[in-house]
Amino acid sequence: MTLSKQAASLAVLHVTDVLQPLIILPYAGRVLGPMSFGQYAYALAIGQLAASVVAYGFHWTAQRRVASLRYEPAAIASLVAEVMATKAVLFVAVCLVGLVLAGDVLALSRPTFLCAMLSAAGGIIFPAWLFVGLERAWQAAVAVVVARVLALVCFVAMVASPDQVALAVAIQSAVPVVSGVICLPFILPIGFGGFRSVTLSTIGMQLRNGWRGCLFLAVETALFTLPVALVGHFEGYVAAGQYSVAEKFLLAARVFFKLLMDTFIPRVSYYAHVDPAAGIRLIRISLFTVAGGTAMSIGMFFVAPYIILILFGDEFSGAIPIVRAMAIIPLLMNINTFTANIFMFSYGYENEWAVLNVSGLLVFLVATYFLSFVMAEQAIVYALVAKEVVVLVVSAGFFLIGGAAVLRTAAACDAGRVRGYPPASQSAPLEHEADRFRS
């Protein structure tokens, strides 16, 4: 599959994941009522947290690994089995903890908690990382679109009263399960023979291999959730509401960066394995997408204020200076996507990448504390900017120095032949991947 088709498939997948919950939201609010809707939202949040624990960063590490193994069906089958088994172990552990906490620590009944856990269970049988890593994202996109549409129809047809909270949670949480069932015809050619080699040691190995991706997700989640809480702590609920409105524009931009990572990481990871120089050249060429980050930054500065006034009214005009201060962040994140999350992660700097992510979080927290004394209203925003600048400076240094070293030492035409692979320039199309697995 070409990169353009991969990007289009991923765009459909991500847009569907965003739109379907938004479409359900107003109907769920009216039918369930304030109290039951709050329980519904709370249960889905717990389910997503559990799904994140079960996912354990394999979308990063396993996706990179399968990209480099795309011409080794037996190795891919073993990897799929090991990741599924590891996720199953994590799922059981999360379920046991959740069942103990449900009703006391968690404001959920045990049946509702189990309904929410369908999302985590679906993550076991729906290996989105596998399809993205093999650059067959269209198969995952088809499954997700069908599952999301089916969930939307079932929700509207079956949820009709506040007493059906558990049913509402089950329908929405079952999307990954249905996606996994739909994907079975795509997964079967890859084969499940790898389960014969699964042992406790291989599960432990996967946990060790995946900790960096898990750490990235933890840091990313903290940076998503902490700002609103910190604004509320420093400035009160009104300021937190203003910040929350402004932050929605930044969250929309993150979908674009997620699309970039899922599009380029599999191809760059494969090139890093068989033709390192080709991967560096691809990263350099892909930096043209910085134009998209620039457009988002300009839009946040000039257009977003008018959108805020139109949609939310003058009462939320306090969000305007916040969103304008945020305007530089999409541009910085766009560059960091390639220099840190794609280059450093794919070219053997995983430990440095993990340290950089944690350091970025620490920079954010320290900057927030000190800036709160001098610019209370926008301390969080400038702390986020400081974090992105630190990541940019460090990762750009790694890319410039490390990338130049790769170009000096790698023989782009011979690397693939020496390792027994076809040259990267001849291996980009992956349309016949399924036939390769069947054979």
CSV table of C-alpha atoms in Angstrom, one decimal:
chain,number,residue,atom,x,y,z
A,1,MET,CA,0.0,0.0,0.0
A,2,THR,CA,1.3,3.5,-0.9
A,3,LEU,CA,1.7,6.1,1.9
A,4,SER,CA,-1.1,8.1,0.4
A,5,LYS,CA,-3.5,5.2,0.6
A,6,GLN,CA,-2.3,4.3,4.1
A,7,ALA,CA,-2.9,7.9,5.2
A,8,ALA,CA,-6.3,8.0,3.7
A,9,SER,CA,-7.3,4.7,5.4
A,10,LEU,CA,-5.9,6.0,8.8
A,11,ALA,CA,-7.8,9.3,8.3
A,12,VAL,CA,-11.1,7.3,7.8
A,13,LEU,CA,-10.3,5.3,10.9
A,14,HIS,CA,-9.5,8.2,13.2
A,15,VAL,CA,-12.3,10.4,12.0
A,16,THR,CA,-14.8,7.6,12.6
A,17,ASP,CA,-13.4,7.1,16.1
A,18,VAL,CA,-14.0,10.8,16.8
A,19,LEU,CA,-17.3,11.4,15.1
A,20,GLN,CA,-19.4,8.4,16.2
A,21,PRO,CA,-19.1,9.2,20.0
A,22,LEU,CA,-19.9,12.8,19.2
A,23,ILE,CA,-23.0,11.9,17.3
A,24,ILE,CA,-24.2,9.6,20.1
A,25,LEU,CA,-23.5,12.2,22.8
A,26,PRO,CA,-26.7,14.5,22.4
A,27,TYR,CA,-29.0,11.5,22.1
A,28,ALA,CA,-27.5,9.8,25.1
A,29,GLY,CA,-27.8,13.0,27.1
A,30,ARG,CA,-31.5,13.4,26.4
A,31,VAL,CA,-32.4,9.7,26.9
A,32,LEU,CA,-30.3,8.9,29.9
A,33,GLY,CA,-30.8,12.2,31.8
A,34,PRO,CA,-28.2,14.1,33.8
A,35,MET,CA,-27.6,11.5,36.5
A,36,SER,CA,-27.5,8.4,34.3
A,37,PHE,CA,-25.5,10.2,31.6
A,38,GLY,CA,-22.9,11.1,34.2
A,39,GLN,CA,-22.7,7.4,35.2
A,40,TYR,CA,-22.4,6.5,31.5
A,41,ALA,CA,-19.6,8.9,30.9
A,42,TYR,CA,-17.8,7.9,34.1
A,43,ALA,CA,-18.0,4.2,33.1
A,44,LEU,CA,-16.7,4.8,29.6
A,45,ALA,CA,-13.8,6.8,31.1
A,46,ILE,CA,-12.9,3.9,33.5
A,47,GLY,CA,-13.1,1.5,30.5
A,48,GLN,CA,-10.8,3.7,28.4
A,49,LEU,CA,-8.3,3.8,31.3
A,50,ALA,CA,-8.4,0.0,31.6
A,51,ALA,CA,-8.0,-0.3,27.8
A,52,SER,CA,-4.9,1.9,28.0
A,53,VAL,CA,-3.4,-0.3,30.6
A,54,VAL,CA,-4.1,-3.4,28.6
A,55,ALA,CA,-2.7,-1.8,25.4
A,56,TYR,CA,0.6,-1.2,27.3
A,57,GLY,CA,2.2,0.8,24.5
A,58,PHE,CA,2.2,-2.1,22.1
A,59,HIS,CA,0.8,0.2,19.4
A,60,TRP,CA,4.3,1.6,19.4
A,61,THR,CA,6.7,-1.3,20.1
A,62,ALA,CA,4.8,-4.1,18.4
A,63,GLN,CA,3.9,-2.0,15.4
A,64,ARG,CA,7.5,-1.1,14.9
A,65,ARG,CA,8.6,-4.7,15.3
A,66,VAL,CA,6.0,-6.1,12.8
A,67,ALA,CA,7.0,-3.4,10.3
A,68,SER,CA,10.5,-4.8,10.2
A,69,LEU,CA,9.2,-8.4,10.0
A,70,ARG,CA,6.7,-7.9,7.2
A,71,TYR,CA,8.4,-10.6,5.0
A,72,GLU,CA,8.7,-13.1,7.8
A,73,PRO,CA,5.2,-14.7,8.4
A,74,ALA,CA,6.4,-17.1,11.1
A,75,ALA,CA,8.0,-14.4,13.1
A,76,ILE,CA,4.8,-12.2,12.7
A,77,ALA,CA,2.6,-15.1,13.9
A,78,SER,CA,4.7,-15.5,17.0
A,79,LEU,CA,4.7,-11.7,17.7
A,80,VAL,CA,0.9,-11.6,17.3
A,81,ALA,CA,0.4,-14.5,19.7
A,82,GLU,CA,2.8,-13.1,22.3
A,83,VAL,CA,1.2,-9.6,22.2
A,84,MET,CA,-2.3,-11.1,22.5
A,85,ALA,CA,-1.3,-13.4,25.4
A,86,THR,CA,0.4,-10.5,27.2
A,87,LYS,CA,-2.7,-8.3,26.8
A,88,ALA,CA,-4.8,-11.2,28.1
A,89,VAL,CA,-2.7,-11.4,31.2
A,90,LEU,CA,-3.0,-7.6,31.7
A,91,PHE,CA,-6.7,-7.8,31.1
A,92,VAL,CA,-7.2,-10.4,33.8
A,93,ALA,CA,-5.1,-8.4,36.3
A,94,VAL,CA,-7.1,-5.2,35.6
A,95,CYS,CA,-10.4,-7.1,35.8
A,96,LEU,CA,-9.5,-8.5,39.2
A,97,VAL,CA,-8.4,-5.2,40.6
A,98,GLY,CA,-11.5,-3.5,39.1
A,99,LEU,CA,-13.9,-6.0,40.6
A,100,VAL,CA,-12.4,-5.5,44.0
A,101,LEU,CA,-12.7,-1.7,43.7
A,102,ALA,CA,-16.1,-1.6,42.1
A,103,GLY,CA,-18.8,-0.3,44.3
A,104,ASP,CA,-16.5,1.2,46.9
A,105,VAL,CA,-13.6,3.0,45.4
A,106,LEU,CA,-15.1,3.0,41.9
A,107,ALA,CA,-18.6,4.5,41.7
A,108,LEU,CA,-19.7,1.6,39.5
A,109,SER,CA,-21.6,-1.6,40.0
A,110,ARG,CA,-19.7,-4.8,39.1
A,111,PRO,CA,-22.0,-5.5,36.1
A,112,THR,CA,-21.5,-2.0,34.7
A,113,PHE,CA,-17.7,-2.3,35.3
A,114,LEU,CA,-17.6,-5.5,33.3
A,115,CYS,CA,-19.6,-3.9,30.5
A,116,ALA,CA,-17.0,-1.1,30.4
A,117,MET,CA,-14.2,-3.7,30.3
A,118,LEU,CA,-15.5,-4.8,26.9
A,119,SER,CA,-13.3,-2.0,25.4
A,120,ALA,CA,-10.2,-3.5,27.0
A,121,ALA,CA,-11.2,-7.0,25.9
A,122,GLY,CA,-11.6,-5.8,22.3
A,123,GLY,CA,-8.1,-4.5,22.4
A,124,ILE,CA,-6.9,-8.1,22.7
A,125,ILE,CA,-8.6,-9.5,19.6
A,126,PHE,CA,-8.5,-6.3,17.5
A,127,PRO,CA,-4.8,-5.8,16.6
A,128,ALA,CA,-4.9,-2.4,15.1
A,129,TRP,CA,-1.2,-2.2,15.6
A,130,LEU,CA,-0.7,-5.2,13.3
A,131,PHE,CA,-2.6,-3.7,10.4
A,132,VAL,CA,-1.0,-0.3,10.7
A,133,GLY,CA,2.5,-1.9,11.0
A,134,LEU,CA,1.9,-4.0,7.9
A,135,GLU,CA,0.6,-0.9,6.1
A,136,ARG,CA,-2.8,-2.5,5.7
A,137,ALA,CA,-4.7,0.1,7.6
A,138,TRP,CA,-7.7,-0.1,5.2
A,139,GLN,CA,-8.6,-3.4,6.8
A,140,ALA,CA,-8.7,-1.9,10.3
A,141,ALA,CA,-10.6,1.1,8.9
A,142,VAL,CA,-13.3,-1.1,7.3
A,143,ALA,CA,-13.8,-3.0,10.6
A,144,VAL,CA,-13.9,0.2,12.7
A,145,VAL,CA,-16.4,1.9,10.4
A,146,VAL,CA,-18.7,-1.1,10.4
A,147,ALA,CA,-18.5,-1.5,14.2
A,148,ARG,CA,-19.1,2.2,14.9
A,149,VAL,CA,-22.1,2.3,12.6
A,150,LEU,CA,-23.5,-0.8,14.1
A,151,ALA,CA,-23.0,0.6,17.6
A,152,LEU,CA,-24.7,3.8,16.6
A,153,VAL,CA,-27.8,2.0,15.3
A,154,CYS,CA,-28.0,-0.4,18.3
A,155,PHE,CA,-27.6,2.5,20.7
A,156,VAL,CA,-30.5,4.5,19.2
A,157,ALA,CA,-32.7,1.4,18.8
A,158,MET,CA,-32.1,-0.2,22.2
A,159,VAL,CA,-31.3,2.5,24.7
A,160,ALA,CA,-34.5,4.4,25.6
A,161,SER,CA,-34.5,5.1,29.4
A,162,PRO,CA,-32.2,6.1,32.3
A,163,ASP,CA,-32.4,2.5,33.6
A,164,GLN,CA,-30.4,1.2,30.7
A,165,VAL,CA,-27.0,2.7,31.6
A,166,ALA,CA,-25.3,-0.7,31.6
A,167,LEU,CA,-26.7,-1.5,28.2
A,168,ALA,CA,-25.5,1.9,26.8
A,169,VAL,CA,-22.0,1.3,28.2
A,170,ALA,CA,-21.9,-2.2,26.8
A,171,ILE,CA,-22.9,-1.1,23.3
A,172,GLN,CA,-20.4,1.7,23.1
A,173,SER,CA,-17.6,-0.4,24.8
A,174,ALA,CA,-18.1,-3.3,22.4
A,175,VAL,CA,-16.9,-1.5,19.4
A,176,PRO,CA,-13.3,-3.0,19.6
A,177,VAL,CA,-14.8,-6.5,20.1
A,178,VAL,CA,-17.0,-6.2,17.0
A,179,SER,CA,-14.0,-4.7,15.1
A,180,GLY,CA,-11.9,-7.8,16.1
A,181,VAL,CA,-14.6,-10.2,15.0
A,182,ILE,CA,-14.9,-8.4,11.6
A,183,CYS,CA,-11.1,-8.5,11.2
A,184,LEU,CA,-10.9,-12.3,11.7
A,185,PRO,CA,-10.9,-13.0,7.9
A,186,PHE,CA,-7.9,-10.6,7.6
A,187,ILE,CA,-6.1,-12.1,10.6
A,188,LEU,CA,-6.5,-15.8,9.7
A,189,PRO,CA,-4.1,-15.7,6.7
A,190,ILE,CA,-1.4,-14.4,9.1
A,191,GLY,CA,-2.1,-17.5,11.2
A,192,PHE,CA,-2.2,-18.3,14.9
A,193,GLY,CA,0.5,-20.9,14.9
A,194,GLY,CA,2.6,-18.6,17.1
A,195,PHE,CA,0.6,-19.5,20.1
A,196,ARG,CA,2.5,-22.8,20.4
A,197,SER,CA,5.6,-20.9,21.3
A,198,VAL,CA,4.0,-18.6,23.9
A,199,THR,CA,5.5,-19.0,27.4
A,200,LEU,CA,5.7,-16.9,30.5
A,201,SER,CA,9.2,-15.8,29.5
A,202,THR,CA,8.0,-14.5,26.1
A,203,ILE,CA,5.2,-12.6,27.9
A,204,GLY,CA,7.8,-11.1,30.3
A,205,MET,CA,9.9,-10.2,27.2
A,206,GLN,CA,6.9,-8.4,25.7
A,207,LEU,CA,6.4,-6.5,28.9
A,208,ARG,CA,10.0,-5.4,28.9
A,209,ASN,CA,10.0,-4.5,25.3
A,210,GLY,CA,6.8,-2.4,25.6
A,211,TRP,CA,7.6,-0.3,28.7
A,212,ARG,CA,8.9,2.6,26.7
A,213,GLY,CA,5.6,2.9,24.7
A,214,CYS,CA,3.7,2.5,27.9
A,215,LEU,CA,5.7,5.3,29.5
A,216,PHE,CA,5.0,7.5,26.5
A,217,LEU,CA,1.2,6.9,26.8
A,218,ALA,CA,1.4,7.6,30.5
A,219,VAL,CA,3.2,10.9,29.9
A,220,GLU,CA,0.8,11.8,27.1
A,221,THR,CA,-2.2,11.1,29.3
A,222,ALA,CA,-0.8,13.2,32.1
A,223,LEU,CA,-0.3,16.1,29.7
A,224,PHE,CA,-3.9,15.7,28.5
A,225,THR,CA,-5.4,15.6,32.0
A,226,LEU,CA,-3.2,17.8,34.2
A,227,PRO,CA,-3.6,21.2,32.6
A,228,VAL,CA,-7.3,21.7,33.3
A,229,ALA,CA,-6.9,20.4,36.9
A,230,LEU,CA,-3.9,22.8,37.4
A,231,VAL,CA,-5.7,25.8,36.0
A,232,GLY,CA,-8.6,25.0,38.3
A,233,HIS,CA,-6.2,24.8,41.2
A,234,PHE,CA,-4.4,28.0,40.5
A,235,GLU,CA,-7.2,30.2,39.1
A,236,GLY,CA,-10.6,28.6,39.9
A,237,TYR,CA,-13.4,26.8,38.0
A,238,VAL,CA,-14.1,29.7,35.7
A,239,ALA,CA,-10.6,29.9,34.4
A,240,ALA,CA,-10.6,26.1,34.1
A,241,GLY,CA,-13.7,26.3,31.9
A,242,GLN,CA,-12.1,29.0,29.7
A,243,TYR,CA,-9.0,26.9,29.3
A,244,SER,CA,-11.0,23.7,28.5
A,245,VAL,CA,-12.7,25.6,25.6
A,246,ALA,CA,-9.4,26.7,24.2
A,247,GLU,CA,-7.8,23.3,24.6
A,248,LYS,CA,-10.4,21.7,22.3
A,249,PHE,CA,-8.6,23.2,19.3
A,250,LEU,CA,-5.3,21.7,20.4
A,251,LEU,CA,-6.9,18.3,20.9
A,252,ALA,CA,-8.3,18.5,17.3
A,253,ALA,CA,-4.7,19.1,16.1
A,254,ARG,CA,-3.5,16.0,17.9
A,255,VAL,CA,-5.6,13.8,15.6
A,256,PHE,CA,-3.5,15.1,12.7
A,257,PHE,CA,-0.3,14.2,14.4
A,258,LYS,CA,-1.6,10.8,15.3
A,259,LEU,CA,-2.4,10.3,11.6
A,260,LEU,CA,1.2,11.3,10.7
A,261,MET,CA,2.7,8.9,13.2
A,262,ASP,CA,0.6,5.9,12.1
A,263,THR,CA,1.3,6.7,8.5
A,264,PHE,CA,5.1,7.1,8.6
A,265,ILE,CA,6.3,5.0,11.6
A,266,PRO,CA,5.7,1.6,9.9
A,267,ARG,CA,7.6,2.6,6.7
A,268,VAL,CA,10.4,4.3,8.5
A,269,SER,CA,10.7,1.4,10.9
A,270,TYR,CA,11.0,-1.0,8.0
A,271,TYR,CA,13.6,1.2,6.3
A,272,ALA,CA,15.6,1.5,9.5
A,273,HIS,CA,15.8,-2.3,9.5
A,274,VAL,CA,16.7,-2.9,5.8
A,275,ASP,CA,17.8,0.5,4.3
A,276,PRO,CA,18.5,3.2,7.0
A,277,ALA,CA,19.4,5.9,4.5
A,278,ALA,CA,16.1,5.5,2.7
A,279,GLY,CA,14.3,6.1,6.1
A,280,ILE,CA,16.2,9.3,6.7
A,281,ARG,CA,15.4,10.6,3.3
A,282,LEU,CA,11.7,9.7,3.8
A,283,ILE,CA,11.7,11.7,7.1
A,284,ARG,CA,13.3,14.6,5.4
A,285,ILE,CA,10.8,14.5,2.6
A,286,SER,CA,7.9,14.1,5.0
A,287,LEU,CA,8.8,17.3,6.8
A,288,PHE,CA,6.7,19.1,4.2
A,289,THR,CA,3.8,18.3,6.4
A,290,VAL,CA,5.1,21.1,8.7
A,291,ALA,CA,3.0,23.2,6.4
A,292,GLY,CA,-0.1,21.6,8.0
A,293,GLY,CA,1.2,22.4,11.4
A,294,THR,CA,1.9,26.0,10.3
A,295,ALA,CA,-1.7,26.3,9.0
A,296,MET,CA,-3.1,25.0,12.2
A,297,SER,CA,-1.0,27.5,14.2
A,298,ILE,CA,-2.2,30.4,12.0
A,299,GLY,CA,-5.8,29.2,12.2
A,300,MET,CA,-5.7,29.0,16.0
A,301,PHE,CA,-4.3,32.5,16.3
A,302,PHE,CA,-6.6,34.2,13.8
A,303,VAL,CA,-9.7,32.0,13.2
A,304,ALA,CA,-10.2,30.2,16.5
A,305,PRO,CA,-11.2,33.4,18.5
A,306,TYR,CA,-14.2,34.0,16.1
A,307,ILE,CA,-15.2,30.3,16.4
A,308,ILE,CA,-15.2,30.6,20.2
A,309,LEU,CA,-17.4,33.7,20.2
A,310,ILE,CA,-19.8,32.2,17.7
A,311,LEU,CA,-20.2,28.9,19.4
A,312,PHE,CA,-19.8,29.8,23.1
A,313,GLY,CA,-20.6,33.6,23.2
A,314,ASP,CA,-19.0,36.5,25.0
A,315,GLU,CA,-19.0,34.7,28.3
A,316,PHE,CA,-16.1,32.6,27.1
A,317,SER,CA,-14.1,35.5,25.6
A,318,GLY,CA,-11.4,34.7,28.2
A,319,ALA,CA,-10.5,31.7,26.2
A,320,ILE,CA,-9.3,33.9,23.3
A,321,PRO,CA,-5.9,35.0,24.7
A,322,ILE,CA,-5.4,31.4,25.9
A,323,VAL,CA,-6.0,29.9,22.4
A,324,ARG,CA,-3.7,32.5,20.8
A,325,ALA,CA,-0.9,31.7,23.3
A,326,MET,CA,-1.4,28.1,22.3
A,327,ALA,CA,-1.1,28.9,18.6
A,328,ILE,CA,2.6,28.0,18.3
A,329,ILE,CA,2.1,24.5,19.8
A,330,PRO,CA,0.8,22.7,16.7
A,331,LEU,CA,3.8,23.8,14.7
A,332,LEU,CA,6.2,22.6,17.4
A,333,MET,CA,4.4,19.3,17.8
A,334,ASN,CA,4.4,18.7,14.1
A,335,ILE,CA,8.2,18.9,14.0
A,336,ASN,CA,8.6,16.8,17.1
A,337,THR,CA,6.4,14.1,15.6
A,338,PHE,CA,9.2,13.4,13.1
A,339,THR,CA,12.3,14.2,15.0
A,340,ALA,CA,11.3,12.5,18.3
A,341,ASN,CA,8.4,10.1,17.9
A,342,ILE,CA,9.5,8.8,14.5
A,343,PHE,CA,13.3,9.2,14.2
A,344,MET,CA,14.4,8.6,17.8
A,345,PHE,CA,11.9,5.8,18.3
A,346,SER,CA,12.8,4.0,15.0
A,347,TYR,CA,16.5,4.5,14.9
A,348,GLY,CA,17.7,2.9,18.1
A,349,TYR,CA,17.3,5.9,20.6
A,350,GLU,CA,14.4,4.3,22.5
A,351,ASN,CA,15.9,4.9,25.9
A,352,GLU,CA,16.8,8.5,25.1
A,353,TRP,CA,13.3,9.0,23.7
A,354,ALA,CA,11.7,7.7,26.9
A,355,VAL,CA,14.0,9.9,29.0
A,356,LEU,CA,13.1,12.9,26.8
A,357,ASN,CA,9.3,12.2,27.3
A,358,VAL,CA,9.7,12.1,31.1
A,359,SER,CA,11.9,15.2,31.0
A,360,GLY,CA,9.3,17.0,29.0
A,361,LEU,CA,6.7,16.3,31.6
A,362,LEU,CA,9.1,17.5,34.4
A,363,VAL,CA,9.8,20.7,32.4
A,364,PHE,CA,6.0,21.3,32.1
A,365,LEU,CA,5.5,20.8,35.9
A,366,VAL,CA,8.4,23.0,36.9
A,367,ALA,CA,7.6,25.7,34.4
A,368,THR,CA,4.0,25.7,35.6
A,369,TYR,CA,5.0,26.2,39.2
A,370,PHE,CA,7.3,29.1,38.6
A,371,LEU,CA,5.3,30.8,35.9
A,372,SER,CA,2.2,30.7,38.1
A,373,PHE,CA,3.8,33.5,40.2
A,374,VAL,CA,4.2,35.9,37.3
A,375,MET,CA,1.5,35.1,34.8
A,376,ALA,CA,-1.3,33.3,36.5
A,377,GLU,CA,-3.7,33.3,33.6
A,378,GLN,CA,-1.5,31.7,31.0
A,379,ALA,CA,1.2,29.9,33.1
A,380,ILE,CA,-0.1,26.4,31.9
A,381,VAL,CA,0.0,27.4,28.3
A,382,TYR,CA,3.6,28.7,28.3
A,383,ALA,CA,4.6,25.7,30.3
A,384,LEU,CA,3.3,23.5,27.5
A,385,VAL,CA,5.2,25.6,25.0
A,386,ALA,CA,8.4,25.3,27.1
A,387,LYS,CA,8.0,21.5,27.1
A,388,GLU,CA,7.6,21.3,23.3
A,389,VAL,CA,10.6,23.6,22.8
A,390,VAL,CA,12.8,21.4,25.0
A,391,VAL,CA,11.7,18.3,23.1
A,392,LEU,CA,12.3,20.1,19.8
A,393,VAL,CA,15.8,21.2,20.6
A,394,VAL,CA,16.9,17.8,21.9
A,395,SER,CA,15.2,15.6,19.3
A,396,ALA,CA,16.3,17.9,16.4
A,397,GLY,CA,19.9,17.5,17.6
A,398,PHE,CA,19.5,13.7,17.6
A,399,PHE,CA,18.0,13.9,14.1
A,400,LEU,CA,20.6,16.2,12.6
A,401,ILE,CA,23.6,14.4,14.1
A,402,GLY,CA,22.2,10.8,13.9
A,403,GLY,CA,20.6,11.2,10.5
A,404,ALA,CA,23.8,12.6,9.0
A,405,ALA,CA,25.7,9.7,10.5
A,406,VAL,CA,23.3,7.2,8.9
A,407,LEU,CA,23.6,8.8,5.5
A,408,ARG,CA,27.4,8.7,5.7
A,409,THR,CA,27.6,5.0,6.7
A,410,ALA,CA,24.6,3.3,5.1
A,411,ALA,CA,24.7,2.0,1.5
A,412,ALA,CA,21.1,2.6,0.4
A,413,CYS,CA,21.4,0.2,-2.6
A,414,ASP,CA,23.2,-2.6,-0.9
A,415,ALA,CA,21.7,-2.8,2.7
A,416,GLY,CA,18.6,-4.7,1.6
A,417,ARG,CA,20.6,-7.3,-0.5
A,418,VAL,CA,23.2,-7.8,2.2
A,419,ARG,CA,20.5,-8.7,4.8
A,420,GLY,CA,18.6,-10.9,2.4
A,421,TYR,CA,15.7,-8.5,1.8
A,422,PRO,CA,14.7,-6.8,-1.4
A,423,PRO,CA,16.0,-3.2,-1.7
A,424,ALA,CA,13.7,-0.7,0.1
A,425,SER,CA,13.1,1.1,-3.2
A,426,GLN,CA,11.5,-2.1,-4.6
A,427,SER,CA,9.6,-3.1,-1.5
A,428,ALA,CA,7.3,-0.2,-0.9
A,429,PRO,CA,4.1,-1.6,-2.5
A,430,LEU,CA,2.5,-4.1,-0.1
A,431,GLU,CA,-0.7,-5.0,-2.1
A,432,HIS,CA,0.3,-8.7,-2.3
A,433,GLU,CA,1.0,-9.1,1.5
A,434,ALA,CA,-2.0,-11.4,2.0
A,435,ASP,CA,-0.8,-13.8,-0.7
A,436,ARG,CA,2.6,-13.8,0.9
A,437,PHE,CA,1.1,-15.0,4.2
A,438,ARG,CA,-1.0,-17.7,2.5
A,439,SER,CA,2.0,-19.1,0.8
